[in-house]
PDB file of C-alpha atoms in Angstrom:
ATOM      1  CA  UNK S   8     -43.149 -34.874 -42.487  1.00  0.00           C
ATOM      2  CA  UNK S   9     -40.380 -37.469 -42.783  1.00  0.00           C
ATOM      3  CA  UNK S  10     -38.696 -35.332 -45.464  1.00  0.00           C
ATOM      4  CA  UNK S  11     -38.651 -32.306 -43.105  1.00  0.00           C
ATOM      5  CA  UNK S  12     -37.243 -34.416 -40.274  1.00  0.00           C
ATOM      6  CA  UNK S  13     -34.597 -35.918 -42.581  1.00  0.00           C
ATOM      7  CA  UNK S  14     -33.652 -32.441 -43.856  1.00  0.00           C
ATOM      8  CA  UNK S  15     -33.310 -31.140 -40.234  1.00  0.00           C
ATOM      9  CA  UNK S  16     -31.028 -34.049 -39.348  1.00  0.00           C
ATOM     10  CA  UNK S  17     -28.924 -33.391 -42.462  1.00  0.00           C
ATOM     11  CA  UNK S  18     -28.577 -29.680 -41.554  1.00  0.00           C
ATOM     12  CA  UNK S  19     -27.694 -30.571 -37.955  1.00  0.00           C
ATOM     13  CA  UNK S  20     -25.071 -33.087 -39.110  1.00  0.00           C
ATOM     14  CA  UNK S  21     -23.600 -30.488 -41.487  1.00  0.00           C
ATOM     15  CA  UNK S  22     -23.371 -27.905 -38.659  1.00  0.00           C
ATOM     16  CA  UNK S  23     -21.641 -30.396 -36.364  1.00  0.00           C
ATOM     17  CA  UNK S  24     -19.225 -31.384 -39.154  1.00  0.00           C
ATOM     18  CA  UNK S  25     -18.340 -27.719 -39.849  1.00  0.00           C
ATOM     19  CA  UNK S  26     -17.845 -27.016 -36.132  1.00  0.00           C
ATOM     20  CA  UNK S  27     -15.454 -29.973 -35.804  1.00  0.00           C
ATOM     21  CA  UNK S  28     -13.617 -28.865 -38.934  1.00  0.00           C
ATOM     22  CA  UNK S  29     -13.241 -25.302 -37.574  1.00  0.00           C
ATOM     23  CA  UNK S  30     -11.934 -26.542 -34.218  1.00  0.00           C
ATOM     24  CA  UNK S  31      -9.462 -28.871 -35.940  1.00  0.00           C
ATOM     25  CA  UNK S  32      -8.255 -26.077 -38.230  1.00  0.00           C
ATOM     26  CA  UNK S  33      -7.782 -23.695 -35.291  1.00  0.00           C
ATOM     27  CA  UNK S  34      -5.726 -26.203 -33.279  1.00  0.00           C
ATOM     28  CA  UNK S  35      -3.416 -26.891 -36.258  1.00  0.00           C
ATOM     29  CA  UNK S  36      -2.814 -23.219 -37.038  1.00  0.00           C
ATOM     30  CA  UNK S  37       0.539 -21.699 -36.117  1.00  0.00           C
ATOM     31  CA  UNK S  38       0.574 -19.980 -32.728  1.00  0.00           C
ATOM     32  CA  UNK S  39       0.144 -16.258 -32.794  1.00  0.00           C
ATOM     33  CA  UNK S  40       2.975 -14.013 -31.633  1.00  0.00           C
ATOM     34  CA  UNK S  41       2.700 -12.990 -27.988  1.00  0.00           C
ATOM     35  CA  UNK S  42       4.355  -9.886 -26.574  1.00  0.00           C
ATOM     36  CA  UNK S  43       6.846 -10.557 -23.795  1.00  0.00           C
ATOM     37  CA  UNK S  44       7.271  -8.012 -21.035  1.00  0.00           C
ATOM     38  CA  UNK S  45      11.015  -7.523 -20.555  1.00  0.00           C
ATOM     39  CA  UNK S  46      10.703  -5.668 -17.269  1.00  0.00           C
ATOM     40  CA  UNK S  47       8.135  -5.472 -14.539  1.00  0.00           C
ATOM     41  CA  UNK S  48       5.595  -2.715 -14.971  1.00  0.00           C
ATOM     42  CA  UNK S  49       5.686   0.069 -12.413  1.00  0.00           C
ATOM     43  CA  UNK S  50       2.833  -0.155  -9.925  1.00  0.00           C
ATOM     44  CA  UNK S  51       0.325   2.672 -10.035  1.00  0.00           C
ATOM     45  CA  UNK S  52       0.401   5.328  -7.353  1.00  0.00           C
ATOM     46  CA  UNK S  53      -2.279   5.183  -4.694  1.00  0.00           C
ATOM     47  CA  UNK S  54      -2.875   4.633  -1.014  1.00  0.00           C
ATOM     48  CA  UNK S  55      -3.253   0.870  -1.320  1.00  0.00           C
ATOM     49  CA  UNK S  56      -0.938  -2.065  -0.672  1.00  0.00           C
ATOM     50  CA  UNK S  57       1.024  -2.918  -3.804  1.00  0.00           C
ATOM     51  CA  UNK S  58       0.875   0.609  -5.211  1.00  0.00           C
ATOM     52  CA  UNK S  59       3.539   3.307  -5.157  1.00  0.00           C
ATOM     53  CA  UNK S  60       3.123   5.506  -2.115  1.00  0.00           C
ATOM     54  CA  UNK S  61       1.739   8.960  -2.883  1.00  0.00           C
ATOM     55  CA  UNK S  62       4.646  11.406  -2.826  1.00  0.00           C
ATOM     56  CA  UNK S  63       4.768  14.318  -0.422  1.00  0.00           C
ATOM     57  CA  UNK S  64       7.195  16.692   1.249  1.00  0.00           C
ATOM     58  CA  UNK S  65       6.792  18.197   4.707  1.00  0.00           C
ATOM     59  CA  UNK S  66       9.057  20.817   6.227  1.00  0.00           C
ATOM     60  CA  UNK S  67       9.601  20.842   9.968  1.00  0.00           C
ATOM     61  CA  UNK S  68      11.977  23.555  11.109  1.00  0.00           C
ATOM     62  CA  UNK S  69      15.133  23.327   9.005  1.00  0.00           C
ATOM     63  CA  UNK S  70      14.512  19.688   8.133  1.00  0.00           C
ATOM     64  CA  UNK S  71      12.709  18.631   4.980  1.00  0.00           C
ATOM     65  CA  UNK S  72      11.128  15.164   4.810  1.00  0.00           C
ATOM     66  CA  UNK S  73      10.212  13.508   1.526  1.00  0.00           C
ATOM     67  CA  UNK S  74       8.307  10.329   0.859  1.00  0.00           C
ATOM     68  CA  UNK S  75       7.815   8.790  -2.558  1.00  0.00           C
ATOM     69  CA  UNK S  76      10.088   6.730  -4.760  1.00  0.00           C
ATOM     70  CA  UNK S  77      13.060   4.503  -4.010  1.00  0.00           C
ATOM     71  CA  UNK S  78      15.259   5.178  -0.971  1.00  0.00           C
ATOM     72  CA  UNK S  79      17.896   3.504   1.192  1.00  0.00           C
ATOM     73  CA  UNK S  80      15.515   2.496   3.979  1.00  0.00           C
ATOM     74  CA  UNK S  81      11.947   1.368   4.304  1.00  0.00           C
ATOM     75  CA  UNK S  82       9.523   3.903   5.793  1.00  0.00           C
ATOM     76  CA  UNK S  83       6.731   3.735   8.307  1.00  0.00           C
ATOM     77  CA  UNK S  84       4.299   6.649   8.377  1.00  0.00           C
ATOM     78  CA  UNK S  85       2.463   6.958  11.693  1.00  0.00           C
ATOM     79  CA  UNK S  86      -0.605   9.218  11.448  1.00  0.00           C
ATOM     80  CA  UNK S  87      -1.759  10.218  14.914  1.00  0.00           C
ATOM     81  CA  UNK S  88      -3.621  12.758  17.073  1.00  0.00           C
ATOM     82  CA  UNK S  89      -2.831  13.778  20.660  1.00  0.00           C
ATOM     83  CA  UNK S  90      -6.349  12.958  21.921  1.00  0.00           C
ATOM     84  CA  UNK S  91      -6.238   9.405  20.518  1.00  0.00           C
ATOM     85  CA  UNK S  92      -5.880   6.816  23.325  1.00  0.00           C
ATOM     86  CA  UNK S  93      -4.501   4.062  21.042  1.00  0.00           C
ATOM     87  CA  UNK S  94      -1.936   6.590  19.702  1.00  0.00           C
ATOM     88  CA  UNK S  95      -0.833   7.212  23.289  1.00  0.00           C
ATOM     89  CA  UNK S  96      -0.584   3.457  23.890  1.00  0.00           C
ATOM     90  CA  UNK S  97       1.578   2.827  20.833  1.00  0.00           C
ATOM     91  CA  UNK S  98       3.928   5.838  21.213  1.00  0.00           C
ATOM     92  CA  UNK S  99       6.398   4.086  23.590  1.00  0.00           C
ATOM     93  CA  UNK S 100       6.495   1.012  21.325  1.00  0.00           C
ATOM     94  CA  UNK S 101       7.124   3.146  18.236  1.00  0.00           C
ATOM     95  CA  UNK S 102      10.037   4.750  20.088  1.00  0.00           C
ATOM     96  CA  UNK S 103      11.535   1.323  20.754  1.00  0.00           C
ATOM     97  CA  UNK S 104      11.059   0.259  17.126  1.00  0.00           C
ATOM     98  CA  UNK S 105      12.561   3.521  15.849  1.00  0.00           C
ATOM     99  CA  UNK S 106      15.724   2.948  17.883  1.00  0.00           C
ATOM    100  CA  UNK S 107      15.970  -0.808  17.291  1.00  0.00           C
ATOM    101  CA  UNK S 108      15.486  -0.643  13.497  1.00  0.00           C
ATOM    102  CA  UNK S 109      17.037   2.771  12.772  1.00  0.00           C
ATOM    103  CA  UNK S 110      19.546   1.278  10.311  1.00  0.00           C
ATOM    104  CA  UNK S 111      16.806  -0.184   8.060  1.00  0.00           C
ATOM    105  CA  UNK S 112      13.654   1.829   8.811  1.00  0.00           C
ATOM    106  CA  UNK S 113      12.688   5.498   9.000  1.00  0.00           C
ATOM    107  CA  UNK S 114       9.625   6.167  11.121  1.00  0.00           C
ATOM    108  CA  UNK S 115       7.883   9.478  10.496  1.00  0.00           C
ATOM    109  CA  UNK S 116       5.245  10.605  12.946  1.00  0.00           C
ATOM    110  CA  UNK S 117       2.634  12.749  11.224  1.00  0.00           C
ATOM    111  CA  UNK S 118       0.266  14.624  13.492  1.00  0.00           C
ATOM    112  CA  UNK S 119      -2.960  15.279  11.633  1.00  0.00           C
ATOM    113  CA  UNK S 120      -3.162  18.804  13.001  1.00  0.00           C
ATOM    114  CA  UNK S 121      -6.328  19.543  11.047  1.00  0.00           C
ATOM    115  CA  UNK S 122      -8.043  17.196  13.537  1.00  0.00           C
ATOM    116  CA  UNK S 123      -5.973  18.161  16.560  1.00  0.00           C
ATOM    117  CA  UNK S 124      -4.678  21.241  18.372  1.00  0.00           C
ATOM    118  CA  UNK S 125      -0.988  21.896  17.669  1.00  0.00           C
ATOM    119  CA  UNK S 126      -0.027  22.852  21.271  1.00  0.00           C
ATOM    120  CA  UNK S 127      -1.555  19.533  22.449  1.00  0.00           C
ATOM    121  CA  UNK S 128       0.367  17.674  19.756  1.00  0.00           C
ATOM    122  CA  UNK S 129       3.609  19.380  20.840  1.00  0.00           C
ATOM    123  CA  UNK S 130       2.938  18.350  24.475  1.00  0.00           C
ATOM    124  CA  UNK S 131       2.349  14.776  23.256  1.00  0.00           C
ATOM    125  CA  UNK S 132       5.760  14.764  21.521  1.00  0.00           C
ATOM    126  CA  UNK S 133       7.480  16.011  24.709  1.00  0.00           C
ATOM    127  CA  UNK S 134       5.562  13.646  26.994  1.00  0.00           C
ATOM    128  CA  UNK S 135       6.492  10.550  24.996  1.00  0.00           C
ATOM    129  CA  UNK S 136       9.950  11.869  24.004  1.00  0.00           C
ATOM    130  CA  UNK S 137       9.437  10.630  20.473  1.00  0.00           C
ATOM    131  CA  UNK S 138      12.729   9.377  19.030  1.00  0.00           C
ATOM    132  CA  UNK S 139      11.694   9.859  15.411  1.00  0.00           C
ATOM    133  CA  UNK S 140      10.867  12.903  13.291  1.00  0.00           C
ATOM    134  CA  UNK S 141       7.427  14.391  13.847  1.00  0.00           C
ATOM    135  CA  UNK S 142       5.705  16.545  11.258  1.00  0.00           C
ATOM    136  CA  UNK S 143       2.461  18.463  11.324  1.00  0.00           C
ATOM    137  CA  UNK S 144      -0.096  17.909   8.580  1.00  0.00           C
ATOM    138  CA  UNK S 145      -1.779  21.259   9.202  1.00  0.00           C
ATOM    139  CA  UNK S 146      -4.543  20.905   6.604  1.00  0.00           C
ATOM    140  CA  UNK S 147      -4.854  17.105   6.638  1.00  0.00           C
ATOM    141  CA  UNK S 148      -3.761  16.886   3.000  1.00  0.00           C
ATOM    142  CA  UNK S 149      -1.247  14.074   3.548  1.00  0.00           C
ATOM    143  CA  UNK S 150      -3.742  12.112   5.665  1.00  0.00           C
ATOM    144  CA  UNK S 151      -6.264  12.532   2.840  1.00  0.00           C
ATOM    145  CA  UNK S 152      -3.726  11.351   0.219  1.00  0.00           C
ATOM    146  CA  UNK S 153      -3.391   8.143   2.216  1.00  0.00           C
ATOM    147  CA  UNK S 154      -7.190   7.751   2.593  1.00  0.00           C
ATOM    148  CA  UNK S 155      -6.869   8.294   6.332  1.00  0.00           C
ATOM    149  CA  UNK S 156      -9.939   7.375   8.325  1.00  0.00           C
ATOM    150  CA  UNK S 157      -8.832   6.296  11.822  1.00  0.00           C
ATOM    151  CA  UNK S 158      -6.102   6.975  14.364  1.00  0.00           C
ATOM    152  CA  UNK S 159      -3.574   5.601  14.461  1.00  0.00           C
ATOM    153  CA  UNK S 160      -2.958   4.693  10.845  1.00  0.00           C
ATOM    154  CA  UNK S 161       0.433   3.177  10.069  1.00  0.00           C
ATOM    155  CA  UNK S 162       1.618   2.871   6.487  1.00  0.00           C
ATOM    156  CA  UNK S 163       4.531   0.518   5.739  1.00  0.00           C
ATOM    157  CA  UNK S 164       6.461   1.447   2.592  1.00  0.00           C
ATOM    158  CA  UNK S 165       9.309  -0.662   1.185  1.00  0.00           C
ATOM    159  CA  UNK S 166      12.645   0.641  -0.135  1.00  0.00           C
ATOM    160  CA  UNK S 167      11.195   0.801  -3.657  1.00  0.00           C
ATOM    161  CA  UNK S 168       8.502   3.233  -2.524  1.00  0.00           C
ATOM    162  CA  UNK S 169       5.690   0.673  -2.741  1.00  0.00           C
ATOM    163  CA  UNK S 170       3.143   0.387   0.055  1.00  0.00           C
ATOM    164  CA  UNK S 171       3.508  -2.976   1.749  1.00  0.00           C
ATOM    165  CA  UNK S 172       0.633  -2.601   4.173  1.00  0.00           C
ATOM    166  CA  UNK S 173      -1.719  -0.067   5.744  1.00  0.00           C
ATOM    167  CA  UNK S 174      -2.513  -0.795   9.378  1.00  0.00           C
ATOM    168  CA  UNK S 175      -5.660   0.794  10.791  1.00  0.00           C
ATOM    169  CA  UNK S 176      -5.660   1.040  14.571  1.00  0.00           C
ATOM    170  CA  UNK S 177      -3.109  -0.073  17.108  1.00  0.00           C
ATOM    171  CA  UNK S 178      -1.266  -3.410  17.005  1.00  0.00           C
ATOM    172  CA  UNK S 179       0.493  -5.227  19.808  1.00  0.00           C
ATOM    173  CA  UNK S 180       4.234  -4.575  19.946  1.00  0.00           C
ATOM    174  CA  UNK S 181       4.877  -8.164  18.831  1.00  0.00           C
ATOM    175  CA  UNK S 182       2.621  -7.907  15.780  1.00  0.00           C
ATOM    176  CA  UNK S 183       4.082  -4.555  14.780  1.00  0.00           C
ATOM    177  CA  UNK S 184       7.606  -5.905  15.085  1.00  0.00           C
ATOM    178  CA  UNK S 185       6.734  -8.932  12.917  1.00  0.00           C
ATOM    179  CA  UNK S 186       5.456  -6.580  10.229  1.00  0.00           C
ATOM    180  CA  UNK S 187       8.588  -4.410  10.447  1.00  0.00           C
ATOM    181  CA  UNK S 188      10.805  -7.486  10.141  1.00  0.00           C
ATOM    182  CA  UNK S 189       8.828  -8.669   7.108  1.00  0.00           C
ATOM    183  CA  UNK S 190       9.089  -5.195   5.556  1.00  0.00           C
ATOM    184  CA  UNK S 191      12.811  -4.711   6.152  1.00  0.00           C
ATOM    185  CA  UNK S 192      14.039  -8.295   5.978  1.00  0.00           C
ATOM    186  CA  UNK S 193      15.786  -7.805   9.352  1.00  0.00           C
TER     187      UNK S 193
END
């Protein structure tokens, strides 16, 4: 019995010795080459903060509006419906922001017409005298690209075309302005 116990201790000591030897050898080995990224990787596209904004083009009359990729100004997409009370509450504030920050921010109003009635949306635009371009997402495809779920939904996109933030629901004018200032650096 003592011979078995002695043999087990010898095997255990040998295993510990080999483990220490392996660790010592590994720490003395030359470091392996590591790849260095020379430029920042492009963020993936998707309707999430930190990702490139999904690209789209909407035509309204003679004017064509494009979102996606780098541009001179930051962009705020405002998805709304005429029947939405919070959308009605924020419309005057969006007008003020559109005028105040017009040199650094483009605001695009996007009526999700697939969930609205276009004549009602047109009356909404006239009633609130919206001072920014308004487009009609007739089939809701743009709203879907941005994972739209509630009204209003505001998407803040920086000059590099990367989504900074997605705001679900209405914010106070002060909070919205803070976010615009952070986005534009104004």
